[in-house]
Short mmCIF file of C-alpha atoms and ligand atoms in Angstrom, two decimals:
data_model
loop_
_atom_site.label_atom_id
_atom_site.label_comp_id
_atom_site.label_asym_id
_atom_site.label_seq_id
_atom_site.Cartn_x
_atom_site.Cartn_y
_atom_site.Cartn_z
CA MET A 243 104.40 92.15 74.20
CA GLN A 244 103.49 89.89 77.09
CA THR A 245 99.99 88.50 76.47
CA ARG A 246 97.81 89.41 79.38
CA PRO A 247 94.74 87.87 80.91
CA ASN A 248 91.60 89.58 79.73
CA TRP A 249 90.61 90.79 83.15
CA LEU A 250 93.60 93.12 83.22
CA ASN A 251 92.12 95.19 80.42
CA THR A 252 89.31 96.30 82.67
CA ALA A 253 91.03 95.98 86.06
CA ILE A 254 90.79 98.86 88.49
CA PHE A 255 93.00 98.22 91.50
CA TYR A 256 92.56 99.16 95.11
CA GLU A 257 95.74 99.11 97.18
CA ILE A 258 95.31 97.87 100.72
CA TYR A 259 97.82 98.48 103.45
CA PRO A 260 96.66 95.59 105.63
CA GLN A 261 97.75 97.14 108.92
CA SER A 262 95.43 100.06 108.40
CA PHE A 263 92.34 98.89 106.61
CA ASN A 264 89.95 97.14 108.94
CA ASP A 265 90.55 95.55 112.35
CA THR A 266 88.12 92.76 113.24
CA ASN A 267 89.77 91.42 116.40
CA ALA A 268 90.19 94.69 118.29
CA ASP A 269 93.99 94.57 118.55
CA GLY A 270 94.38 97.97 116.89
CA ILE A 271 95.78 96.60 113.65
CA GLY A 272 94.00 95.57 110.47
CA ASP A 273 93.63 91.93 109.45
CA ILE A 274 92.72 89.69 106.54
CA GLN A 275 89.23 89.01 107.84
CA GLY A 276 88.81 92.80 107.84
CA ILE A 277 89.65 92.91 104.15
CA ILE A 278 87.20 90.11 103.41
CA GLU A 279 84.45 92.04 105.19
CA LYS A 280 85.11 95.11 103.04
CA LEU A 281 85.24 93.39 99.66
CA ASP A 282 81.70 94.51 98.92
CA TYR A 283 82.63 98.08 99.73
CA ILE A 284 85.56 97.93 97.29
CA LYS A 285 83.42 96.31 94.64
CA GLY A 286 80.72 98.94 95.28
CA LEU A 287 83.22 101.67 94.48
CA GLY A 288 83.87 99.89 91.20
CA CYS A 289 87.32 98.43 91.89
CA ASN A 290 87.68 94.84 90.83
CA ALA A 291 91.24 94.01 91.83
CA LEU A 292 93.39 94.32 94.95
CA TRP A 293 97.05 94.81 95.66
CA ILE A 294 97.83 93.90 99.24
CA ASN A 295 101.09 95.10 100.79
CA PRO A 296 103.25 92.36 102.34
CA CYS A 297 101.35 90.35 104.91
CA PHE A 298 104.00 87.75 105.73
CA GLN A 299 105.87 86.92 108.88
CA SER A 300 108.33 89.68 109.60
CA PRO A 301 110.08 91.56 112.42
CA PHE A 302 108.38 94.64 110.87
CA GLY A 303 111.40 96.89 110.68
CA ASP A 304 110.06 98.05 107.31
CA ALA A 305 106.35 97.38 107.80
CA GLY A 306 106.66 93.87 106.34
CA TYR A 307 109.02 94.64 103.47
CA ASP A 308 111.55 92.79 105.61
CA VAL A 309 110.25 89.27 105.14
CA GLU A 310 111.23 86.56 107.63
CA ASP A 311 109.16 83.79 106.10
CA TYR A 312 107.73 84.16 102.60
CA LEU A 313 105.34 81.28 103.06
CA THR A 314 103.55 82.20 106.27
CA VAL A 315 101.04 84.96 106.90
CA ALA A 316 102.01 87.15 109.84
CA PRO A 317 99.89 86.07 112.82
CA ARG A 318 98.80 89.66 113.41
CA TYR A 319 96.89 89.49 110.11
CA GLY A 320 95.60 85.92 110.45
CA THR A 321 96.58 82.62 108.89
CA ASN A 322 97.42 81.19 105.48
CA GLU A 323 93.88 79.80 105.48
CA ASP A 324 92.48 83.29 105.95
CA LEU A 325 94.48 84.51 102.99
CA ALA A 326 93.27 81.59 100.84
CA LYS A 327 89.75 82.47 101.91
CA LEU A 328 90.31 86.07 100.82
CA PHE A 329 91.33 84.79 97.36
CA GLN A 330 88.16 82.69 97.19
CA GLU A 331 85.88 85.47 98.38
CA ALA A 332 87.43 87.88 95.90
CA HIS A 333 87.03 85.41 93.04
CA LYS A 334 83.40 84.83 93.97
CA ARG A 335 82.89 88.54 93.35
CA ASP A 336 84.83 88.44 90.09
CA MET A 337 87.71 90.29 91.70
CA HIS A 338 91.43 89.46 91.57
CA VAL A 339 94.18 89.70 94.15
CA LEU A 340 97.87 90.53 93.78
CA LEU A 341 100.23 89.88 96.66
CA ASP A 342 103.38 91.89 97.23
CA LEU A 343 106.52 89.92 96.38
CA VAL A 344 109.74 91.23 97.90
CA PRO A 345 112.48 89.44 95.97
CA GLY A 346 115.36 91.88 96.54
CA HIS A 347 116.02 91.34 100.23
CA THR A 348 114.82 89.63 103.38
CA ALA A 349 114.85 90.42 107.08
CA VAL A 350 118.02 89.60 108.98
CA THR A 351 115.87 87.13 110.92
CA HIS A 352 115.10 85.05 107.82
CA LYS A 353 116.34 81.46 108.14
CA TRP A 354 118.27 81.87 104.88
CA PHE A 355 120.22 84.79 106.29
CA LYS A 356 120.92 83.08 109.60
CA GLU A 357 122.36 80.12 107.70
CA SER A 358 124.21 82.38 105.34
CA MET A 359 125.99 84.09 108.26
CA LYS A 360 127.55 80.81 109.39
CA ALA A 361 131.27 80.19 108.92
CA GLU A 362 130.72 76.66 107.54
CA LYS A 363 129.63 76.49 103.92
CA ASN A 364 126.02 75.45 103.48
CA GLU A 365 123.12 75.68 101.07
CA TYR A 366 122.63 79.37 101.85
CA THR A 367 126.24 80.57 101.80
CA ASP A 368 125.70 82.29 98.45
CA ARG A 369 122.05 83.26 98.93
CA TYR A 370 123.07 86.88 99.67
CA VAL A 371 125.66 89.24 98.25
CA TRP A 372 128.70 88.83 100.53
CA THR A 373 132.25 90.07 100.13
CA ASP A 374 135.14 87.80 101.18
CA SER A 375 136.39 90.04 103.93
CA ILE A 376 134.74 92.03 106.66
CA TRP A 377 136.97 94.95 105.64
CA GLU A 378 135.68 95.07 102.09
CA GLU A 379 132.37 96.76 101.43
CA PRO A 380 130.16 95.38 98.68
CA GLY A 381 128.89 98.60 97.12
CA ASN A 382 127.48 102.02 97.76
CA MET A 383 124.20 101.07 99.43
CA GLY A 384 125.94 100.19 102.70
CA CYS A 385 126.33 96.77 104.26
CA ILE A 386 125.71 94.53 107.22
CA ARG A 387 128.88 93.48 108.98
CA GLY A 388 130.20 92.42 112.32
CA ILE A 389 127.27 90.20 113.26
CA SER A 390 128.26 86.99 111.43
CA ASP A 391 130.77 84.24 112.15
CA ARG A 392 131.49 84.28 108.47
CA ASP A 393 134.19 86.69 107.33
CA GLY A 394 132.63 89.19 104.95
CA SER A 395 130.23 92.09 104.60
CA CYS A 396 126.76 91.59 103.21
CA ALA A 397 125.24 94.11 100.79
CA VAL A 398 121.93 95.67 101.75
CA ASN A 399 119.13 96.53 99.37
CA PHE A 400 117.24 99.23 101.23
CA PHE A 401 117.41 99.77 105.00
CA SER A 402 120.55 98.51 106.69
CA HIS A 403 118.65 95.55 108.13
CA GLN A 404 117.57 94.26 104.70
CA PRO A 405 120.33 92.01 103.29
CA ALA A 406 120.43 91.83 99.49
CA LEU A 407 119.57 88.48 97.96
CA ASN A 408 122.13 87.31 95.45
CA TYR A 409 121.00 87.23 91.79
CA GLY A 410 124.54 87.85 90.61
CA PHE A 411 126.34 90.70 88.90
CA TYR A 412 125.71 91.66 85.31
CA GLN A 413 129.38 92.44 84.84
CA PRO A 414 131.31 90.94 87.74
CA ASP A 415 134.68 92.52 88.40
CA PRO A 416 137.21 89.73 87.72
CA GLU A 417 139.39 91.14 90.53
CA LYS A 418 136.59 90.55 93.02
CA LYS A 419 135.96 86.86 93.21
CA TRP A 420 132.93 87.35 95.48
CA GLN A 421 131.00 89.06 92.66
CA GLN A 422 129.27 86.11 91.08
CA SER A 423 127.87 85.97 87.57
CA MET A 424 124.15 85.65 87.06
CA ASP A 425 124.47 82.00 86.05
CA ALA A 426 126.66 80.94 88.98
CA PRO A 427 125.04 78.31 91.24
CA GLY A 428 124.28 80.73 94.11
CA PRO A 429 122.35 83.30 92.02
CA VAL A 430 120.53 80.55 90.12
CA ALA A 431 119.46 78.95 93.41
CA THR A 432 118.16 82.31 94.67
CA ARG A 433 116.12 82.80 91.52
CA GLU A 434 114.69 79.30 91.79
CA ALA A 435 113.85 79.83 95.47
CA MET A 436 111.89 82.94 94.52
CA LYS A 437 110.02 80.93 91.90
CA ASP A 438 109.08 78.48 94.68
CA VAL A 439 107.62 81.36 96.66
CA MET A 440 105.56 82.44 93.67
CA ARG A 441 104.48 78.86 93.00
CA PHE A 442 103.33 78.49 96.61
CA TRP A 443 101.01 81.51 96.58
CA LEU A 444 99.76 81.00 93.04
CA LYS A 445 98.75 77.47 94.01
CA ALA A 446 96.99 78.93 97.04
CA GLY A 447 94.89 81.04 94.67
CA CYS A 448 96.46 84.46 94.28
CA ASP A 449 96.37 86.01 90.80
CA GLY A 450 99.87 87.42 90.68
CA PHE A 451 102.26 89.85 92.28
CA ARG A 452 103.22 93.44 92.59
CA VAL A 453 106.98 93.11 92.69
CA ASP A 454 108.92 95.27 95.10
CA MET A 455 111.98 97.08 93.71
CA ALA A 456 111.84 94.83 90.67
CA GLY A 457 114.64 96.73 88.96
CA SER A 458 117.11 96.26 91.80
CA LEU A 459 117.95 92.56 91.65
CA VAL A 460 121.03 92.10 89.51
CA LYS A 461 123.98 94.18 90.69
CA HIS A 462 126.28 96.34 88.56
CA ASP A 463 123.55 96.51 86.00
CA GLU A 464 123.22 100.20 85.18
CA GLU A 465 121.09 99.72 82.07
CA GLY A 466 118.99 96.97 83.64
CA ARG A 467 119.96 94.42 80.96
CA GLY A 468 120.73 91.66 83.49
CA THR A 469 117.60 92.32 85.52
CA ILE A 470 115.50 92.28 82.36
CA GLN A 471 116.94 88.85 81.49
CA LEU A 472 116.25 87.62 84.99
CA TRP A 473 112.60 88.59 84.77
CA GLN A 474 112.27 87.10 81.31
CA ASN A 475 113.43 83.85 82.84
CA VAL A 476 110.82 84.14 85.61
CA ARG A 477 108.14 84.93 83.03
CA GLU A 478 109.09 81.81 81.09
CA PHE A 479 108.53 79.76 84.22
CA LEU A 480 105.17 81.43 84.80
CA ASP A 481 104.11 80.94 81.20
CA LYS A 482 104.74 77.23 81.61
CA GLU A 483 103.17 76.70 85.00
CA PHE A 484 100.85 79.65 85.66
CA PRO A 485 100.27 81.44 82.36
CA ALA A 486 97.50 83.58 83.85
CA ALA A 487 99.72 84.94 86.64
CA VAL A 488 100.03 88.71 86.53
CA LEU A 489 103.20 90.66 87.27
CA VAL A 490 103.26 94.37 88.05
CA SER A 491 106.59 95.99 88.72
CA GLU A 492 107.74 98.64 91.09
CA TRP A 493 110.43 99.74 88.68
CA GLY A 494 109.30 103.11 87.39
CA GLU A 495 110.89 102.57 83.97
CA PRO A 496 108.25 100.88 81.80
CA ASP A 497 110.53 100.60 78.78
CA LYS A 498 112.67 98.19 80.82
CA SER A 499 110.16 96.36 82.97
CA LEU A 500 107.72 95.64 80.15
CA GLU A 501 110.58 94.17 78.14
CA GLY A 502 111.30 92.00 81.17
CA GLY A 503 107.84 90.46 80.79
CA PHE A 504 105.90 92.50 83.32
CA HIS A 505 102.35 93.25 82.27
CA MET A 506 102.40 96.66 83.85
CA ASP A 507 104.72 99.13 85.54
CA PHE A 508 103.93 102.06 87.79
CA LEU A 509 104.97 105.62 87.41
CA LEU A 510 106.40 106.55 90.77
CA HIS A 511 107.67 109.28 93.01
CA PHE A 512 111.22 108.20 92.06
CA GLY A 513 112.70 107.50 88.67
CA PRO A 514 112.50 109.65 85.57
CA SER A 515 108.70 109.93 85.18
CA HIS A 516 108.01 113.45 86.61
CA TYR A 517 104.91 111.93 88.22
CA ASN A 518 105.35 114.17 91.25
CA ASP A 519 104.98 117.28 89.10
CA LEU A 520 101.29 116.46 88.86
CA PHE A 521 100.28 115.85 92.44
CA ARG A 522 103.15 116.29 94.90
CA CYS A 523 105.42 119.29 94.49
CA ASP A 524 105.24 122.94 95.53
CA GLU A 525 103.07 123.78 92.53
CA PRO A 526 101.34 120.57 91.47
CA TRP A 527 99.83 120.73 88.01
CA PHE A 528 96.43 119.80 89.45
CA SER A 529 96.37 122.74 91.84
CA GLY A 530 93.83 125.47 91.03
CA ARG A 531 96.66 128.00 91.20
CA GLY A 532 97.52 126.90 87.70
CA LYS A 533 101.26 127.32 88.17
CA GLY A 534 102.25 123.73 87.62
CA ASP A 535 104.12 122.32 84.67
CA ILE A 536 103.06 119.06 83.10
CA THR A 537 105.26 119.23 80.02
CA ALA A 538 108.20 117.14 81.29
CA PHE A 539 105.76 114.49 82.50
CA TRP A 540 104.06 114.32 79.10
CA GLU A 541 107.30 114.14 77.22
CA LYS A 542 108.52 111.23 79.32
CA TYR A 543 105.11 109.57 79.24
CA GLN A 544 104.98 109.69 75.45
CA GLU A 545 108.47 108.29 75.18
CA SER A 546 107.62 105.41 77.56
CA TYR A 547 104.32 104.81 75.78
CA ARG A 548 106.10 104.53 72.44
CA LYS A 549 108.54 102.03 73.89
CA SER A 550 106.01 100.07 75.90
CA CYS A 551 104.95 97.84 72.98
CA GLY A 552 101.41 97.61 74.29
CA GLY A 553 102.32 96.88 77.94
CA LEU A 554 100.45 98.96 80.50
CA ILE A 555 101.78 102.03 82.28
CA CYS A 556 99.89 102.63 85.53
CA ILE A 557 99.57 105.99 87.25
CA PRO A 558 98.58 105.44 90.88
CA SER A 559 96.58 107.90 92.97
CA GLY A 560 99.27 107.41 95.60
CA ASN A 561 100.75 104.62 97.64
CA HIS A 562 102.15 103.80 101.07
CA ASP A 563 105.49 105.44 100.21
CA MET A 564 104.33 108.88 99.17
CA ASP A 565 102.38 111.76 100.62
CA ARG A 566 98.64 111.46 100.31
CA MET A 567 97.29 113.40 97.37
CA ALA A 568 95.20 115.41 99.85
CA ARG A 569 98.36 116.95 101.32
CA ARG A 570 98.59 119.24 98.29
CA LEU A 571 95.18 119.19 96.66
CA ASP A 572 91.74 120.06 97.97
CA ARG A 573 88.59 118.06 97.34
CA GLU A 574 87.62 119.79 94.10
CA GLU A 575 91.16 119.59 92.77
CA MET A 576 91.21 115.89 93.60
CA LYS A 577 88.04 115.36 91.56
CA ILE A 578 89.83 116.77 88.53
CA ALA A 579 92.92 114.69 89.31
CA PHE A 580 90.77 111.55 89.46
CA ALA A 581 89.15 112.50 86.14
CA PHE A 582 92.66 112.32 84.71
CA LEU A 583 93.67 109.12 86.53
CA LEU A 584 90.49 107.37 85.47
CA THR A 585 90.63 108.35 81.82
CA MET A 586 94.27 107.44 81.17
CA PRO A 587 95.36 104.08 79.76
CA GLY A 588 96.95 101.47 82.02
CA ALA A 589 95.21 100.03 85.06
CA PRO A 590 94.23 102.69 87.59
CA PHE A 591 95.44 102.09 91.16
CA ILE A 592 93.57 103.78 94.00
CA TYR A 593 95.35 103.87 97.35
CA TYR A 594 92.90 103.03 100.15
CA GLY A 595 91.26 106.17 101.49
CA ASP A 596 92.20 108.38 98.52
CA GLU A 597 88.65 107.90 97.26
CA ILE A 598 87.40 109.90 100.25
CA GLY A 599 90.36 112.30 100.32
CA MET A 600 91.98 110.96 103.48
CA ARG A 601 94.61 113.37 104.66
CA TYR A 602 98.28 112.93 105.33
CA VAL A 603 98.53 112.88 109.14
CA GLU A 604 101.13 115.46 110.11
CA GLY A 605 103.62 115.07 112.92
CA VAL A 606 103.23 111.36 113.72
CA THR A 607 106.19 109.45 115.08
CA SER A 608 107.58 106.89 112.66
CA VAL A 609 105.99 103.45 112.90
CA GLU A 610 107.79 100.34 111.65
CA GLY A 611 110.28 102.16 109.46
CA GLY A 612 107.69 104.45 107.95
CA TYR A 613 109.39 107.78 108.80
CA GLY A 614 107.85 110.50 106.61
CA ARG A 615 105.65 107.85 105.00
CA THR A 616 103.83 107.11 108.24
CA GLY A 617 101.37 109.98 107.77
CA SER A 618 100.07 108.32 104.60
CA ARG A 619 99.52 104.99 106.33
CA SER A 620 96.98 105.90 109.01
CA PRO A 621 93.92 103.70 109.60
CA MET A 622 91.01 103.91 107.20
CA GLN A 623 88.13 106.19 108.16
CA TRP A 624 84.88 104.34 107.72
CA ASP A 625 82.39 106.37 109.78
CA ASP A 626 82.14 108.74 112.72
CA SER A 627 82.17 106.11 115.47
CA LEU A 628 85.14 105.23 117.71
CA ASN A 629 88.41 105.15 115.71
CA ALA A 630 86.39 106.14 112.64
CA GLY A 631 85.03 102.59 112.56
CA PHE A 632 88.46 101.08 111.92
CA SER A 633 88.77 99.22 115.23
CA THR A 634 87.08 98.85 118.58
CA ALA A 635 90.43 98.87 120.39
CA SER A 636 91.23 101.79 122.64
CA PRO A 637 92.53 104.65 120.43
CA ALA A 638 95.94 104.46 122.12
CA ARG A 639 96.38 100.95 120.70
CA LEU A 640 95.89 101.88 117.06
CA TYR A 641 98.73 100.93 114.75
CA ILE A 642 99.16 104.56 113.71
CA PRO A 643 97.25 107.51 115.18
CA GLN A 644 94.39 108.73 113.02
CA ASP A 645 93.68 112.13 111.59
CA SER A 646 92.40 113.96 114.66
CA ALA A 647 90.52 116.73 112.82
CA GLU A 648 86.82 116.92 113.55
CA ASP A 649 86.01 117.13 109.89
CA ARG A 650 88.14 114.16 108.89
CA PRO A 651 86.55 112.54 105.84
CA ASN A 652 84.84 109.18 106.20
CA VAL A 653 83.07 106.72 103.96
CA ALA A 654 79.66 106.84 105.66
CA ALA A 655 79.37 110.59 105.21
CA GLN A 656 80.29 110.45 101.52
CA ILE A 657 78.71 107.31 100.20
CA ASP A 658 75.23 108.78 99.66
CA ASP A 659 76.30 112.34 98.96
CA PRO A 660 76.31 112.89 95.18
CA ASP A 661 78.65 115.83 95.61
CA SER A 662 81.34 113.93 97.51
CA LEU A 663 84.73 112.89 96.22
CA TYR A 664 83.72 109.26 96.76
CA SER A 665 80.69 109.70 94.47
CA GLU A 666 82.76 111.42 91.79
CA VAL A 667 85.32 108.61 91.85
CA LYS A 668 82.58 106.00 91.69
CA ARG A 669 80.89 107.75 88.75
CA LEU A 670 84.20 108.10 86.93
CA ILE A 671 84.93 104.41 87.36
CA ALA A 672 81.49 103.42 86.06
CA PHE A 673 81.95 105.80 83.12
CA ARG A 674 85.38 104.37 82.32
CA GLN A 675 84.03 100.84 82.40
CA SER A 676 81.21 101.69 80.01
CA HIS A 677 83.52 102.99 77.21
CA ALA A 678 85.80 100.68 75.26
CA ALA A 679 88.04 103.64 74.35
CA LEU A 680 88.77 104.25 78.03
CA ARG A 681 89.74 100.69 78.82
CA ASN A 682 93.22 100.01 80.16
CA ASP A 683 94.35 98.84 76.73
CA GLY A 684 92.63 101.61 74.73
CA GLU A 685 95.00 103.82 72.75
CA ILE A 686 95.98 107.34 73.70
CA GLY A 687 96.71 110.22 71.31
CA PHE A 688 98.25 113.49 72.47
CA LEU A 689 96.20 116.48 71.35
CA GLN A 690 97.44 119.43 73.36
CA MET A 691 100.70 119.42 75.23
CA ASN A 692 101.19 123.07 76.11
CA ASN A 693 100.62 122.82 79.82
CA TYR A 694 97.07 124.22 80.44
CA PRO A 695 94.63 122.91 79.31
CA LEU A 696 95.43 119.27 78.71
CA ALA A 697 93.71 117.38 75.91
CA TYR A 698 94.16 113.80 74.82
CA MET A 699 92.31 111.32 72.73
CA ARG A 700 91.35 107.83 73.78
CA LYS A 701 90.45 105.35 71.10
CA SER A 702 89.39 101.77 70.63
CA GLY A 703 87.88 100.36 67.44
CA GLU A 704 85.17 102.74 66.30
CA GLU A 705 85.10 104.83 69.43
CA SER A 706 87.22 108.00 69.79
CA LEU A 707 86.92 110.30 72.76
CA ALA A 708 88.58 113.57 73.67
CA VAL A 709 89.43 114.24 77.31
CA VAL A 710 89.93 117.93 78.09
CA ILE A 711 91.16 119.01 81.52
CA ASN A 712 91.82 122.42 83.01
CA PRO A 713 92.49 122.34 86.76
CA SER A 714 93.45 126.02 86.93
CA ARG A 715 91.04 128.71 88.17
CA GLU A 716 91.31 130.57 84.85
CA SER A 717 89.68 129.70 81.54
CA LYS A 718 92.13 128.44 78.96
CA VAL A 719 91.95 128.19 75.21
CA TRP A 720 92.46 124.90 73.48
CA GLU A 721 93.51 125.70 69.94
CA CYS A 722 91.59 123.02 68.21
CA HIS A 723 89.10 123.35 65.40
CA ALA A 724 87.67 119.86 65.51
CA GLN A 725 83.95 119.40 66.08
CA LEU A 726 83.16 117.82 69.40
CA GLY A 727 79.97 116.09 70.41
CA GLN A 728 78.01 116.72 73.59
CA PRO A 729 79.98 115.99 76.78
CA LEU A 730 79.62 112.38 77.86
CA TYR A 731 81.05 113.22 81.26
CA ASN A 732 81.90 116.50 82.80
CA ILE A 733 82.93 118.20 85.97
CA GLU A 734 81.84 121.84 86.09
CA GLU A 735 81.10 123.81 82.87
CA THR A 736 81.52 122.42 79.39
CA LEU A 737 83.64 123.79 76.53
CA VAL A 738 82.54 126.86 74.58
CA ARG A 739 83.45 127.53 70.93
CA THR A 740 85.60 130.65 70.38
CA ASP A 741 87.51 132.07 67.42
CA GLY A 742 90.74 130.53 68.61
CA GLY A 743 89.28 127.07 69.20
CA TRP A 744 87.56 125.93 72.38
CA LEU A 745 87.37 127.88 75.61
CA VAL A 746 87.97 125.48 78.49
CA PRO A 747 86.28 126.67 81.69
CA PRO A 748 88.16 126.89 85.00
CA CYS A 749 88.45 123.78 87.22
CA SER A 750 86.85 121.54 84.64
CA ALA A 751 87.27 118.12 83.15
CA GLY A 752 85.18 116.71 80.34
CA VAL A 753 85.02 113.79 77.96
CA TYR A 754 83.61 114.39 74.47
CA GLN A 755 82.84 112.28 71.45
CA LEU A 756 85.41 113.01 68.74
C1 NOJ B 887 109.41 99.77 98.18
C2 NOJ B 887 108.26 99.62 99.11
O1 NOJ B 887 107.10 100.14 98.51
C3 NOJ B 887 108.66 100.32 100.39
O2 NOJ B 887 107.58 100.50 101.25
C4 NOJ B 887 109.77 99.55 101.01
O3 NOJ B 887 110.23 100.22 102.17
C5 NOJ B 887 110.94 99.38 100.05
N1 NOJ B 887 110.53 99.06 98.72
C6 NOJ B 887 111.88 98.31 100.50
O4 NOJ B 887 111.31 97.05 100.33
#
């Protein structure tokens, strides 16, 4: 297992979409100074680490995931100095910051790509995955062609304006000379260039990276073996030069990413995890209707946990790519969902605004390649002033229109209300942090897997706790004859002994001494 810095064992992350968090210069879009000014808010909630979505120079065809210059902060957010100041201000508060590294592709406007399109051979000729002829397509993701002097088609990694960087092919087809092996000079140079990017920001003071589409780099690599090797090589470099640097993968297959040297991987709305069954499907497991099915999720989770060799599997509350949790769950259901998220192992990740139940904004026109994701990226709602306190710009200038409902949730209304979602999340975080068994690296044992209720054990050293959750509106029986202590934390009623075991009240979540 990758050794990890101590702080990761108690890290609780807050994901910030910089466009939409806090605008301090009244241009309708969030900025780095805005994040600095809200660090105390984030710390007050109990989060002690940040993941910031890409904030680098970009044509913003994919909200910054189309990087034009990895080493320069986009002027709309501020300067490199502002970002360095954010690192310092976070560290002063004992908080850590992960940047978003996008190693799989760049924008078409990146200098590397412009050079790579030239007919004459140069340093960047092999920086991207190109075929030898405009008439040959590189693979099934589509390609960019017809805009270069060079003869060839360039593979894309996501949208059709995001050319795929060349890390080589795990098993190049000998008939296709353009498919280079992972150790060919072009792929090696790409890998080294990405290390330079990491070096640059780690020297500037960041604590590590969330890595975009980390599993996508090596081509023709169905099992991920080549990509795992690639990341092991990157980890070796980090261990030499920046041993404390943290890597979190957007891969969605922890058995692979953790072997690659990542400290943590996310469960995601894609991949085999069944994460969506819990929060984002027609009958989410956390809905009070009680018609969901958590069994496939648990099966996969247990399998990944067994294979994870102590690496961390993180279950986010949401992110900028998926519907807000509040699209399917109401406030009380979200409290129960957070009780789960904040008692599971792995570092919790809270997507900005989920702590107050911000809604998915329906019917907004796509902004910067957001499409259906745009509704989950609307500006943060701080209070009931103009633009919910996000910006003093005229509402028409906001990056994305806000939730227009009169009762839209905001921080100011919830922060002192003990009954609010915010207060529940804050209490849960404080509770988690005060129990060794609930730490990110505490063990988990699976006590009851038959859908409703859910019961699992968390353990560290001497401490063993049982977490028992029943989001449905009907009481459920947990067939367990163990003695339980008084509840250390509970939402709604506590368990009652019955002949068959324990009766778990409706819409409840509790943590008990085992
Ligand atoms: C995953 C990111 O989270 C998403 O927002 C982006 O569009 C794609 N990767 C492409 O970089």
